[in-house]
PDB file of C-alpha atoms and ligand atoms in Angstrom:
ATOM      1  CA  UNK N   1     -14.910  -8.059  -7.440  1.00 39.00           C
ATOM      2  CA  UNK N   2     -15.256  -4.475  -6.277  1.00 45.00           C
ATOM      3  CA  UNK N   3     -12.141  -3.163  -4.596  1.00 54.00           C
ATOM      4  CA  UNK N   4     -12.515  -1.144  -1.614  1.00 65.00           C
ATOM      5  CA  UNK N   5     -11.482   2.551  -1.784  1.00 74.00           C
ATOM      6  CA  UNK N   6      -7.842   2.796  -0.503  1.00 79.00           C
ATOM      7  CA  UNK N   7      -6.721   5.907   1.430  1.00 83.00           C
ATOM      8  CA  UNK N   8      -3.416   7.302   2.580  1.00 87.00           C
ATOM      9  CA  UNK N   9      -3.104   7.929   6.183  1.00 90.00           C
ATOM     10  CA  UNK N  10      -0.386   9.748   8.173  1.00 93.00           C
ATOM     11  CA  UNK N  11       0.418   9.555  11.806  1.00 93.00           C
ATOM     12  CA  UNK N  12       0.641  13.250  12.971  1.00 92.00           C
ATOM     13  CA  UNK N  13       3.684  12.994  15.262  1.00 92.00           C
ATOM     14  CA  UNK N  14       5.903  10.832  13.161  1.00 91.00           C
ATOM     15  CA  UNK N  15       4.694  11.570   9.622  1.00 91.00           C
ATOM     16  CA  UNK N  16       4.755   8.012   8.733  1.00 90.00           C
ATOM     17  CA  UNK N  17       2.253   7.175   5.992  1.00 88.00           C
ATOM     18  CA  UNK N  18       0.299   3.942   5.371  1.00 87.00           C
ATOM     19  CA  UNK N  19      -2.289   2.982   2.841  1.00 85.00           C
ATOM     20  CA  UNK N  20      -5.566   1.437   4.293  1.00 85.00           C
ATOM     21  CA  UNK N  21      -8.480  -0.069   2.625  1.00 83.00           C
ATOM     22  CA  UNK N  22     -10.448   2.134   4.948  1.00 83.00           C
ATOM     23  CA  UNK N  23     -14.257   1.387   5.790  1.00 81.00           C
ATOM     24  CA  UNK N  24     -16.681   4.374   6.458  1.00 77.00           C
ATOM     25  CA  UNK N  25     -16.960   5.191  10.086  1.00 82.00           C
ATOM     26  CA  UNK N  26     -13.963   3.363  11.371  1.00 87.00           C
ATOM     27  CA  UNK N  27     -10.895   5.222  13.024  1.00 91.00           C
ATOM     28  CA  UNK N  28      -7.435   3.841  12.348  1.00 92.00           C
ATOM     29  CA  UNK N  29      -4.516   4.225  14.738  1.00 93.00           C
ATOM     30  CA  UNK N  30      -0.690   4.040  14.230  1.00 91.00           C
ATOM     31  CA  UNK N  31       0.413   0.620  15.279  1.00 87.00           C
ATOM     32  CA  UNK N  32       3.491   1.881  17.237  1.00 86.00           C
ATOM     33  CA  UNK N  33       2.264   5.180  18.797  1.00 88.00           C
ATOM     34  CA  UNK N  34      -1.553   4.448  18.884  1.00 92.00           C
ATOM     35  CA  UNK N  35      -2.291   7.872  17.893  1.00 94.00           C
ATOM     36  CA  UNK N  36      -5.455   8.550  15.566  1.00 94.00           C
ATOM     37  CA  UNK N  37      -4.319   8.497  11.967  1.00 93.00           C
ATOM     38  CA  UNK N  38      -5.336  11.305   9.921  1.00 91.00           C
ATOM     39  CA  UNK N  39      -6.412  11.013   6.223  1.00 87.00           C
ATOM     40  CA  UNK N  40      -4.005  12.485   3.759  1.00 87.00           C
ATOM     41  CA  UNK N  41      -5.385  11.390   0.251  1.00 82.00           C
ATOM     42  CA  UNK N  42      -7.798   9.145  -1.361  1.00 79.00           C
ATOM     43  CA  UNK N  43      -6.155   6.920  -3.836  1.00 73.00           C
ATOM     44  CA  UNK N  44      -7.321   6.356  -7.230  1.00 64.00           C
ATOM     45  CA  UNK N  45      -6.552   3.693  -9.474  1.00 57.00           C
ATOM     46  CA  UNK N  46      -3.555   4.203 -11.710  1.00 50.00           C
ATOM     47  CA  UNK N  47      -3.801   2.821 -15.457  1.00 45.00           C
ATOM     48  CA  UNK N  48      -2.353   0.556 -16.585  1.00 49.00           C
ATOM     49  CA  UNK N  49       0.256   0.122 -13.731  1.00 56.00           C
ATOM     50  CA  UNK N  50       2.196   2.547 -11.386  1.00 65.00           C
ATOM     51  CA  UNK N  51       5.384   0.733 -12.468  1.00 68.00           C
ATOM     52  CA  UNK N  52       7.588   1.586 -15.422  1.00 67.00           C
ATOM     53  CA  UNK N  53       9.062  -1.946 -15.461  1.00 71.00           C
ATOM     54  CA  UNK N  54       7.832  -4.713 -17.843  1.00 69.00           C
ATOM     55  CA  UNK N  55       5.684  -7.530 -16.576  1.00 66.00           C
ATOM     56  CA  UNK N  56       8.460 -10.001 -16.843  1.00 75.00           C
ATOM     57  CA  UNK N  57       9.866 -12.363 -14.389  1.00 77.00           C
ATOM     58  CA  UNK N  58      13.182 -10.669 -13.808  1.00 82.00           C
ATOM     59  CA  UNK N  59      11.130  -7.589 -12.821  1.00 84.00           C
ATOM     60  CA  UNK N  60       8.675  -9.381 -10.359  1.00 88.00           C
ATOM     61  CA  UNK N  61       8.436 -10.529  -6.756  1.00 90.00           C
ATOM     62  CA  UNK N  62       5.794 -11.567  -4.481  1.00 91.00           C
ATOM     63  CA  UNK N  63       3.990  -9.314  -2.002  1.00 92.00           C
ATOM     64  CA  UNK N  64       4.597 -10.638   1.357  1.00 92.00           C
ATOM     65  CA  UNK N  65       1.038  -9.813   2.433  1.00 93.00           C
ATOM     66  CA  UNK N  66      -1.250 -11.197  -0.418  1.00 94.00           C
ATOM     67  CA  UNK N  67       1.338 -13.285  -2.200  1.00 92.00           C
ATOM     68  CA  UNK N  68       0.274 -11.602  -5.488  1.00 90.00           C
ATOM     69  CA  UNK N  69       3.170 -10.558  -7.929  1.00 88.00           C
ATOM     70  CA  UNK N  70       4.348  -6.898  -8.043  1.00 89.00           C
ATOM     71  CA  UNK N  71       7.003  -5.040 -10.013  1.00 86.00           C
ATOM     72  CA  UNK N  72      10.177  -4.766  -8.011  1.00 88.00           C
ATOM     73  CA  UNK N  73      10.178  -0.759  -8.428  1.00 86.00           C
ATOM     74  CA  UNK N  74       6.937  -0.581  -6.320  1.00 89.00           C
ATOM     75  CA  UNK N  75       6.889   0.350  -2.820  1.00 90.00           C
ATOM     76  CA  UNK N  76       3.195  -0.622  -2.484  1.00 91.00           C
ATOM     77  CA  UNK N  77       1.650  -3.675  -3.521  1.00 91.00           C
ATOM     78  CA  UNK N  78      -0.662  -3.034  -6.609  1.00 87.00           C
ATOM     79  CA  UNK N  79      -2.879  -5.678  -5.413  1.00 89.00           C
ATOM     80  CA  UNK N  80      -3.465  -5.052  -1.810  1.00 94.00           C
ATOM     81  CA  UNK N  81      -1.930  -1.507  -1.342  1.00 93.00           C
ATOM     82  CA  UNK N  82       0.302  -2.734   1.708  1.00 94.00           C
ATOM     83  CA  UNK N  83       3.793  -1.563   1.996  1.00 94.00           C
ATOM     84  CA  UNK N  84       6.455  -3.968   0.723  1.00 91.00           C
ATOM     85  CA  UNK N  85       9.752  -4.323   2.252  1.00 84.00           C
ATOM     86  CA  UNK N  86      12.518  -2.706   0.380  1.00 77.00           C
ATOM     87  CA  UNK N  87      13.976  -5.299  -2.264  1.00 66.00           C
ATOM     88  CA  UNK N  88      17.508  -6.444  -1.141  1.00 62.00           C
ATOM     89  CA  UNK N  89      19.004  -7.910  -4.291  1.00 55.00           C
TER      90      UNK N  89
HETATM   91 ZN1   ZN B   1      -0.075  -7.345  -1.793  1.00 92.66          ZN
END
């Protein structure tokens, strides 16, 4: 299964950043302001994991978007790349 290339986008007025599996030729807009998002960076896969936590049940939660497991110290889901809500213990 090939992963789509992920890009970090920023809304110019608010500075809010989102990660999108962008497709060539598409223009993406901020969902609140509607302004056009600018590309900040192209994300490269990190090996083996961006988290420092061991892959154990105490350190995992489910991504609310794709339901895959992710370490709780991550802000962005390693599977789908979407921002997860802050963990409230
Ligand atoms: Zn996910």
